[in-house]
Tab-separated table of C-alpha atoms and ligand atoms in Angstrom:
chain	number	residue	atom	x	y	z
A	7	MET	CA	-36.280	-5.348	113.187
A	8	GLY	CA	-36.742	-7.386	116.384
A	9	ALA	CA	-39.957	-8.030	118.232
A	10	TRP	CA	-41.548	-5.503	120.522
A	11	ASP	CA	-39.669	-5.746	123.808
A	12	GLY	CA	-41.166	-2.688	125.482
A	13	PRO	CA	-43.852	-2.435	128.132
A	14	GLY	CA	-46.659	-4.953	127.675
A	15	ALA	CA	-44.502	-7.438	125.732
A	16	GLY	CA	-46.228	-10.261	127.610
A	17	PRO	CA	-49.092	-11.121	125.229
A	18	GLY	CA	-46.674	-11.459	122.315
A	19	ALA	CA	-47.864	-8.681	119.991
A	20	VAL	CA	-45.817	-8.927	116.782
A	21	ALA	CA	-46.601	-5.347	115.768
A	22	PRO	CA	-45.434	-2.617	118.157
A	23	PRO	CA	-48.370	-1.511	120.353
A	24	ILE	CA	-49.520	2.087	119.857
A	25	TYR	CA	-49.296	3.873	123.209
A	26	GLN	CA	-52.088	6.328	122.560
A	27	THR	CA	-51.657	8.240	125.808
A	28	SER	CA	-50.486	11.761	126.542
A	29	LEU	CA	-49.098	10.974	129.997
A	30	PHE	CA	-47.849	8.144	132.186
A	31	ALA	CA	-49.035	8.027	135.807
A	32	LYS	CA	-46.531	6.988	138.482
A	33	PRO	CA	-47.059	4.844	141.592
A	34	SER	CA	-45.849	7.521	144.008
A	35	PHE	CA	-45.127	11.239	144.032
A	36	GLU	CA	-41.482	10.530	144.819
A	37	GLU	CA	-41.205	8.233	141.792
A	38	PHE	CA	-42.894	10.842	139.599
A	39	VAL	CA	-40.434	13.514	140.711
A	40	ARG	CA	-37.492	11.156	140.135
A	41	GLN	CA	-38.597	10.246	136.611
A	42	GLN	CA	-39.511	13.790	135.637
A	43	ALA	CA	-35.991	14.932	136.510
A	44	ALA	CA	-34.702	12.781	133.612
A	45	GLU	CA	-37.559	12.976	131.151
A	46	HIS	CA	-35.369	12.027	128.176
A	47	GLU	CA	-35.098	8.484	129.549
A	48	ASN	CA	-38.433	8.039	131.341
A	49	PHE	CA	-41.992	7.873	130.070
A	50	VAL	CA	-43.598	10.866	131.782
A	51	TYR	CA	-45.389	12.911	129.142
A	52	SER	CA	-45.684	12.124	125.425
A	53	ARG	CA	-44.260	15.513	124.411
A	54	GLY	CA	-41.028	14.029	125.742
A	55	THR	CA	-40.955	10.264	125.319
A	56	ASN	CA	-43.493	7.608	124.426
A	57	PRO	CA	-42.862	3.828	124.219
A	58	THR	CA	-43.965	3.440	120.574
A	59	VAL	CA	-41.870	6.419	119.498
A	60	ALA	CA	-38.930	5.249	121.631
A	61	PHE	CA	-39.065	1.830	119.925
A	62	LEU	CA	-38.692	3.566	116.547
A	63	GLU	CA	-35.903	5.786	117.900
A	64	GLU	CA	-33.914	2.763	119.053
A	65	ARG	CA	-34.237	1.138	115.613
A	66	LEU	CA	-33.173	4.297	113.785
A	67	ALA	CA	-30.150	4.729	116.066
A	68	LEU	CA	-29.138	1.113	115.374
A	69	LEU	CA	-29.545	1.531	111.603
A	70	GLU	CA	-27.454	4.710	111.458
A	71	GLY	CA	-24.876	3.379	113.893
A	72	GLY	CA	-25.583	6.131	116.442
A	73	GLU	CA	-25.974	5.934	120.215
A	74	ALA	CA	-29.322	7.685	120.337
A	75	ALA	CA	-32.092	9.155	118.181
A	76	LYS	CA	-35.030	11.506	118.611
A	77	CYS	CA	-38.065	11.527	116.365
A	78	PHE	CA	-40.025	14.587	115.331
A	79	ALA	CA	-43.343	15.448	113.711
A	80	SER	CA	-41.579	16.137	110.402
A	81	GLY	CA	-38.145	16.411	108.843
A	82	MET	CA	-38.299	20.176	109.297
A	83	GLY	CA	-39.186	19.623	112.958
A	84	ALA	CA	-35.922	17.673	113.290
A	85	ILE	CA	-33.841	20.196	111.315
A	86	GLY	CA	-35.388	23.112	113.214
A	87	ALA	CA	-34.619	21.423	116.530
A	88	VAL	CA	-30.962	21.040	115.543
A	89	LEU	CA	-30.516	24.601	114.249
A	90	ALA	CA	-32.570	26.443	116.855
A	91	GLY	CA	-31.730	24.053	119.676
A	92	LEU	CA	-27.953	23.900	119.296
A	93	LEU	CA	-27.083	27.388	118.001
A	94	ARG	CA	-27.081	30.772	119.672
A	95	GLY	CA	-27.060	34.389	118.460
A	96	GLY	CA	-23.628	35.209	117.039
A	97	ASP	CA	-23.068	31.717	115.638
A	98	HIS	CA	-22.426	31.078	111.954
A	99	VAL	CA	-23.517	28.013	109.964
A	100	LEU	CA	-21.767	26.861	106.803
A	101	PHE	CA	-24.069	24.949	104.425
A	102	VAL	CA	-22.316	22.837	101.791
A	103	ASN	CA	-24.104	21.676	98.615
A	104	THR	CA	-27.549	22.509	97.230
A	105	ILE	CA	-29.653	22.256	100.370
A	106	TYR	CA	-33.347	21.378	100.779
A	107	GLY	CA	-35.139	24.726	100.237
A	108	PRO	CA	-36.997	25.058	103.555
A	109	THR	CA	-33.754	24.341	105.461
A	110	THR	CA	-32.033	27.410	104.010
A	111	GLU	CA	-35.285	29.385	104.368
A	112	LEU	CA	-35.175	28.517	108.059
A	113	ALA	CA	-31.527	29.605	108.190
A	114	ALA	CA	-32.574	32.928	106.619
A	115	HIS	CA	-35.287	33.279	109.259
A	116	LEU	CA	-32.770	32.596	112.046
A	117	GLU	CA	-30.745	35.610	110.875
A	118	ARG	CA	-33.214	37.741	112.837
A	119	PHE	CA	-31.997	35.991	115.989
A	120	GLY	CA	-28.383	36.767	115.102
A	121	ILE	CA	-27.535	33.353	113.638
A	122	ARG	CA	-25.623	33.912	110.393
A	123	HIS	CA	-25.045	31.522	107.535
A	124	THR	CA	-23.255	30.975	104.235
A	125	VAL	CA	-24.289	28.517	101.528
A	126	LEU	CA	-21.663	26.916	99.262
A	127	THR	CA	-23.818	25.390	96.568
A	128	GLU	CA	-20.938	23.687	94.719
A	129	PRO	CA	-19.831	20.408	96.253
A	130	THR	CA	-16.332	21.051	97.532
A	131	ALA	CA	-14.125	19.759	100.296
A	132	ASP	CA	-12.182	23.016	100.143
A	133	ILE	CA	-14.116	24.818	102.854
A	134	GLU	CA	-11.163	26.104	104.876
A	135	ALA	CA	-11.479	29.628	103.442
A	136	HIS	CA	-15.179	29.757	104.385
A	137	ILE	CA	-14.756	28.744	108.008
A	138	ARG	CA	-14.932	31.769	110.296
A	139	ASP	CA	-14.116	32.285	113.954
A	140	ASP	CA	-17.845	32.212	114.678
A	141	THR	CA	-18.630	29.083	112.587
A	142	ALA	CA	-20.377	26.747	115.011
A	143	LEU	CA	-21.921	24.214	112.631
A	144	ILE	CA	-21.246	22.768	109.184
A	145	TYR	CA	-24.391	21.440	107.547
A	146	LEU	CA	-24.127	18.941	104.685
A	147	GLU	CA	-26.574	17.308	102.334
A	148	SER	CA	-25.295	14.557	100.019
A	149	PRO	CA	-26.466	13.984	97.400
A	150	GLY	CA	-27.680	17.582	97.323
A	151	THR	CA	-31.248	18.627	96.633
A	152	MET	CA	-32.378	18.764	92.964
A	153	LEU	CA	-28.919	18.435	91.332
A	154	MET	CA	-27.950	15.334	93.387
A	155	LYS	CA	-24.275	16.293	93.627
A	156	VAL	CA	-22.159	14.117	95.896
A	157	LEU	CA	-19.931	15.512	98.654
A	158	ASP	CA	-16.680	13.992	99.876
A	159	VAL	CA	-18.063	13.617	103.386
A	160	PRO	CA	-14.953	12.164	105.118
A	161	ALA	CA	-12.814	15.009	103.698
A	162	LEU	CA	-15.303	17.602	104.989
A	163	THR	CA	-15.634	16.095	108.453
A	164	THR	CA	-11.835	15.921	108.745
A	165	VAL	CA	-11.622	19.681	108.172
A	166	ALA	CA	-14.530	20.330	110.542
A	167	ARG	CA	-12.955	18.239	113.311
A	168	ARG	CA	-9.621	19.994	112.908
A	169	HIS	CA	-11.493	23.242	113.650
A	170	GLY	CA	-13.572	21.714	116.436
A	171	ILE	CA	-16.810	22.400	114.539
A	172	ARG	CA	-19.832	20.120	114.711
A	173	THR	CA	-21.238	18.642	111.495
A	174	VAL	CA	-24.818	17.732	110.612
A	175	MET	CA	-25.871	15.834	107.515
A	176	ASP	CA	-29.261	15.382	105.899
A	177	ASN	CA	-29.257	11.685	104.870
A	178	THR	CA	-32.858	11.522	103.632
A	179	TRP	CA	-31.956	10.625	100.030
A	180	SER	CA	-29.960	7.514	100.934
A	181	THR	CA	-32.001	6.368	103.928
A	182	PRO	CA	-30.005	4.836	106.806
A	183	LEU	CA	-29.499	1.760	104.614
A	184	PHE	CA	-27.435	3.135	101.742
A	185	GLN	CA	-25.164	5.688	103.431
A	186	LYS	CA	-23.727	5.932	106.989
A	187	PRO	CA	-22.653	9.538	107.642
A	188	LEU	CA	-21.787	8.913	111.315
A	189	ALA	CA	-19.138	6.409	110.189
A	190	ALA	CA	-17.776	9.149	107.886
A	191	GLY	CA	-17.226	11.446	110.876
A	192	VAL	CA	-20.519	13.373	110.857
A	193	ASP	CA	-21.772	14.260	114.367
A	194	LEU	CA	-25.518	14.366	113.743
A	195	VAL	CA	-27.675	12.851	111.018
A	196	VAL	CA	-31.094	14.277	110.204
A	197	HIS	CA	-33.838	12.539	108.242
A	198	SER	CA	-37.196	13.263	106.808
A	199	LEU	CA	-38.978	9.985	107.583
A	200	THR	CA	-41.780	11.251	105.348
A	201	LYS	CA	-39.888	9.976	102.301
A	202	TYR	CA	-38.526	6.419	101.931
A	203	VAL	CA	-38.503	5.390	105.596
A	204	GLY	CA	-42.236	5.974	106.022
A	205	GLY	CA	-42.441	4.916	102.397
A	206	HIS	CA	-46.200	4.970	101.835
A	207	SER	CA	-46.977	8.687	101.477
A	208	ASP	CA	-49.262	8.511	104.497
A	209	VAL	CA	-47.129	9.860	107.338
A	210	LEU	CA	-44.865	12.813	108.145
A	211	GLY	CA	-41.865	12.383	110.392
A	212	GLY	CA	-38.295	13.374	111.108
A	213	ALA	CA	-35.356	12.135	113.128
A	214	VAL	CA	-32.029	13.260	114.554
A	215	ILE	CA	-29.392	10.603	115.294
A	216	GLY	CA	-26.004	10.939	117.008
A	217	SER	CA	-24.201	10.578	120.311
A	218	ARG	CA	-26.078	10.237	123.582
A	219	ASP	CA	-24.720	13.580	124.829
A	220	THR	CA	-25.657	15.574	121.730
A	221	LEU	CA	-29.084	13.945	121.583
A	222	ARG	CA	-29.641	15.029	125.165
A	223	GLU	CA	-29.025	18.614	124.095
A	224	VAL	CA	-31.356	18.133	121.127
A	225	PHE	CA	-33.987	16.646	123.442
A	226	TYR	CA	-34.007	19.416	126.031
A	227	GLN	CA	-33.309	22.414	123.800
A	228	GLY	CA	-34.832	21.456	120.472
A	229	HIS	CA	-37.534	18.866	121.106
A	230	GLN	CA	-39.177	19.457	124.472
A	231	LEU	CA	-39.419	23.228	124.107
A	232	PHE	CA	-40.450	23.539	120.458
A	233	GLY	CA	-42.901	20.645	120.616
A	234	ALA	CA	-42.612	19.194	117.085
A	235	VAL	CA	-43.461	15.802	118.559
A	236	MET	CA	-44.062	12.569	116.663
A	237	SER	CA	-47.219	10.853	117.886
A	238	ALA	CA	-47.405	7.139	118.751
A	239	MET	CA	-49.758	6.611	115.792
A	240	GLU	CA	-47.282	8.153	113.358
A	241	ALA	CA	-44.427	6.173	114.924
A	242	SER	CA	-46.305	2.933	114.310
A	243	LEU	CA	-46.747	3.875	110.627
A	244	VAL	CA	-43.028	4.647	110.308
A	245	LEU	CA	-42.202	1.352	112.049
A	246	ARG	CA	-44.364	-0.447	109.519
A	247	GLY	CA	-42.428	1.298	106.742
A	248	LEU	CA	-39.127	0.311	108.322
A	249	ARG	CA	-40.007	-3.374	108.094
A	250	THR	CA	-40.021	-3.325	104.292
A	251	LEU	CA	-37.377	-0.615	103.786
A	252	PRO	CA	-34.645	-2.995	102.496
A	253	VAL	CA	-36.875	-4.674	99.891
A	254	ARG	CA	-38.427	-1.396	98.795
A	255	MET	CA	-35.042	0.306	98.422
A	256	GLU	CA	-33.665	-2.548	96.326
A	257	GLU	CA	-36.624	-2.192	93.974
A	258	HIS	CA	-36.456	1.645	93.863
A	259	GLN	CA	-32.780	1.268	92.971
A	260	ARG	CA	-33.365	-1.348	90.277
A	261	ASN	CA	-36.131	0.751	88.702
A	262	ALA	CA	-34.132	3.997	88.930
A	263	LEU	CA	-31.102	2.568	87.127
A	264	ARG	CA	-33.343	1.314	84.306
A	265	VAL	CA	-35.055	4.715	84.062
A	266	ILE	CA	-31.685	6.529	84.053
A	267	ASP	CA	-30.358	4.347	81.233
A	268	HIS	CA	-33.512	5.111	79.273
A	269	LEU	CA	-33.366	8.864	79.940
A	270	ARG	CA	-29.740	9.057	78.827
A	271	ALA	CA	-30.750	7.732	75.410
A	272	GLN	CA	-33.344	10.484	74.839
A	273	PRO	CA	-32.444	13.282	72.397
A	274	GLU	CA	-34.595	15.693	74.465
A	275	VAL	CA	-32.493	15.047	77.603
A	276	VAL	CA	-29.222	16.935	77.902
A	277	ALA	CA	-28.221	15.670	81.370
A	278	VAL	CA	-29.346	13.224	84.053
A	279	HIS	CA	-28.493	13.971	87.685
A	280	HIS	CA	-28.091	11.063	90.094
A	281	PRO	CA	-24.900	9.598	91.602
A	282	TYR	CA	-25.155	6.646	89.195
A	283	ALA	CA	-25.530	8.990	86.209
A	284	ASP	CA	-23.000	11.688	87.175
A	285	HIS	CA	-20.231	9.323	88.258
A	286	ASP	CA	-18.624	6.080	87.284
A	287	PRO	CA	-20.252	3.852	89.931
A	288	ALA	CA	-16.783	2.320	90.489
A	289	GLU	CA	-15.312	5.723	91.444
A	290	GLU	CA	-14.026	5.747	95.012
A	291	LEU	CA	-16.088	8.833	95.953
A	292	ILE	CA	-19.156	6.683	95.259
A	293	THR	CA	-18.073	3.224	96.427
A	294	ALA	CA	-16.667	4.553	99.704
A	295	GLN	CA	-19.897	6.328	100.648
A	296	PHE	CA	-22.845	4.523	99.083
A	297	SER	CA	-23.896	0.913	99.385
A	298	GLY	CA	-26.870	1.612	97.125
A	299	PHE	CA	-28.810	4.333	95.300
A	300	SER	CA	-32.300	5.580	95.850
A	301	GLY	CA	-34.805	6.481	93.148
A	302	LEU	CA	-34.917	10.280	93.308
A	303	LEU	CA	-33.263	11.924	90.316
A	304	SER	CA	-33.493	14.872	88.005
A	305	PHE	CA	-32.817	15.499	84.343
A	306	GLU	CA	-32.562	18.480	82.060
A	307	LEU	CA	-34.787	18.961	79.064
A	308	ARG	CA	-33.305	20.688	76.049
A	309	ASP	CA	-34.661	24.227	75.327
A	310	GLY	CA	-35.949	24.813	78.827
A	311	THR	CA	-39.064	26.866	78.653
A	312	PHE	CA	-41.930	26.657	81.109
A	313	ALA	CA	-44.294	25.732	78.264
A	314	ARG	CA	-42.155	22.757	77.254
A	315	VAL	CA	-41.815	21.502	80.826
A	316	ALA	CA	-45.570	21.829	81.303
A	317	ARG	CA	-46.132	19.996	78.017
A	318	PHE	CA	-43.898	17.133	79.118
A	319	VAL	CA	-45.239	16.891	82.668
A	320	ASP	CA	-48.891	17.177	81.657
A	321	ALA	CA	-48.495	14.329	79.150
A	322	LEU	CA	-47.581	11.894	81.936
A	323	GLU	CA	-50.306	9.638	83.291
A	324	LEU	CA	-48.535	7.326	85.730
A	325	PHE	CA	-46.143	9.921	87.206
A	326	ARG	CA	-48.304	12.082	89.465
A	327	ILE	CA	-47.564	15.813	89.735
A	328	GLY	CA	-46.599	16.859	93.246
A	329	PRO	CA	-43.958	17.484	95.872
A	330	SER	CA	-42.332	14.919	98.162
A	331	TRP	CA	-40.981	11.502	97.125
A	332	GLY	CA	-40.048	8.067	98.414
A	333	GLY	CA	-43.466	6.422	98.316
A	334	TYR	CA	-44.925	3.672	96.127
A	335	GLU	CA	-46.120	6.044	93.419
A	336	SER	CA	-43.876	7.702	90.857
A	337	LEU	CA	-43.915	11.496	91.070
A	338	VAL	CA	-42.787	14.397	88.919
A	339	THR	CA	-42.114	18.069	89.588
A	340	SER	CA	-39.859	20.882	88.399
A	341	PRO	CA	-38.357	23.938	90.115
A	342	LEU	CA	-39.009	25.935	86.915
A	343	ARG	CA	-41.365	28.918	87.206
A	344	PRO	CA	-43.056	30.816	84.322
A	345	THR	CA	-40.673	33.793	84.498
A	346	ASP	CA	-37.498	31.625	84.474
A	347	ASP	CA	-35.604	31.374	81.222
A	348	PRO	CA	-32.839	28.775	81.550
A	349	ALA	CA	-31.016	27.096	78.669
A	350	SER	CA	-32.321	23.729	79.833
A	351	ALA	CA	-35.063	22.875	82.300
A	352	LEU	CA	-34.721	20.670	85.347
A	353	VAL	CA	-37.377	18.010	85.901
A	354	ARG	CA	-37.285	15.922	89.070
A	355	ILE	CA	-38.782	12.473	89.296
A	356	SER	CA	-39.265	10.020	92.117
A	357	VAL	CA	-39.021	6.575	90.555
A	358	GLY	CA	-41.693	4.523	92.271
A	359	LEU	CA	-42.455	0.860	92.695
A	360	GLU	CA	-44.860	0.392	89.781
A	361	ASP	CA	-43.645	-1.916	86.983
A	362	VAL	CA	-40.659	-0.080	85.524
A	363	ARG	CA	-41.854	-0.807	81.972
A	364	SER	CA	-44.973	1.256	82.715
A	365	GLN	CA	-42.816	4.047	84.128
A	366	ILE	CA	-40.626	4.133	81.021
A	367	ALA	CA	-43.654	3.993	78.718
A	368	ASP	CA	-45.100	6.938	80.645
A	369	LEU	CA	-41.935	9.033	80.281
A	370	ASP	CA	-41.976	8.207	76.556
A	371	ARG	CA	-45.486	9.666	76.436
A	372	GLY	CA	-43.922	12.934	77.635
A	373	PHE	CA	-41.111	12.792	75.088
A	374	ALA	CA	-43.589	12.015	72.310
A	375	ARG	CA	-45.625	15.062	73.321
A	376	LEU	CA	-42.486	17.219	73.060
A	377	ALA	CA	-41.735	15.834	69.612
A	378	ASP	CA	-45.299	16.453	68.459
A	379	ARG	CA	-45.288	20.194	67.905
A	380	THR	CA	-48.918	20.635	66.916
A	381	GLY	CA	-50.570	23.377	68.894
A	382	GLU	CA	-47.201	24.991	69.758
A	383	PRO	CA	-46.459	28.502	68.562
A	384	ALA	CA	-44.259	28.461	65.445
A	385	ASP	CA	-40.543	29.193	65.912
A	386	GLY	CA	-39.220	32.699	65.450
B	402	PLP	C1	-38.649	16.462	102.615
B	402	PLP	C2	-37.283	16.783	103.051
B	402	PLP	C3	-37.021	17.396	104.264
B	402	PLP	C4	-38.117	17.890	105.178
B	402	PLP	O1	-38.908	16.857	105.640
B	402	PLP	P1	-40.460	17.031	106.017
B	402	PLP	O2	-40.797	15.717	106.589
B	402	PLP	O3	-41.174	17.383	104.753
B	402	PLP	O4	-40.528	18.156	106.995
B	402	PLP	C5	-35.703	17.603	104.613
B	402	PLP	N1	-34.690	17.239	103.807
B	402	PLP	C6	-34.907	16.657	102.624
B	402	PLP	C7	-33.752	16.276	101.776
B	402	PLP	C8	-36.205	16.416	102.204
B	402	PLP	O5	-36.431	15.864	101.015
């Protein structure tokens, strides 16, 4: 990722120094006033810019192929800065695909400030009929949350551009390595760095990447004023994650494809959701957009009752039960709640970096528990 070339490069530190300081004193009042007038490009106060954080921002911009990036305290900090920072009362946002839950919860909250929204949960490029005179932003997530459906991003951005509407895409699933939304015509990319980029389940972070001009708007309207700032300490943890991102992603991918092949052979599994499982990997929709696949996927268990999902999940020993994903450890969760009664039940797993044979053996423990019906109420 290139050696530290920021302030203090002299002694040759190979790891980026952590600038644990809230402010930066200037040699003269005149210089202070000059730098404060352009706080997005000067180190004045760490709620604005900080050298360690700026080093990470430069790397993320390079990886996504954008001119500039801004980091945030969390993915939601980044998404909130885009929605609240760039929109105004009277604007409408069109969400396409199944979207990360808190993002649409935030959109629902913004209704009270007069910002309206529509969610098209089915992946479609046919959005023309849903674009309104007041549509100011089209927000994409691909693959989508939970069901992992893939959007035709270039087709969507072509429509958006024809209408002069900005597009934002959540690229957390792919990381900046496996998918390049800016090259597909997206204006702004958002990330939760908490997942694969941080990669060790020990840091929260978010980022927005795009053109210099749009990032300036995001900086002054969405970052400075709302204050969801990434600290230098967190930035150094994300930078450490970035160094191993390519090798980790290759391994997550290798493990995930093995797990998917195994899941598809299970009589208890009626569907597996992941771009590699839902599509022929040679299909142009996939080859044109992805240079690799991450390890977050979901599958549907036959006869989806809460009791059966709990039985399966509780039998697992290696897969830990919890939210989030993208770290070393394999994780499992389900959106199913006790009062739901679907025909099949969705289980989401984050395929980790443990030996994949142990992961598969663990999932088999769950399937064996489902097959063993002792202690279950009798049918009928
Ligand atoms: C986790 C996540 C976010 C939010 O990120 P935080 O760092 O938890 O705030 C946004 N989008 C997707 C797809 C996520 O998985």
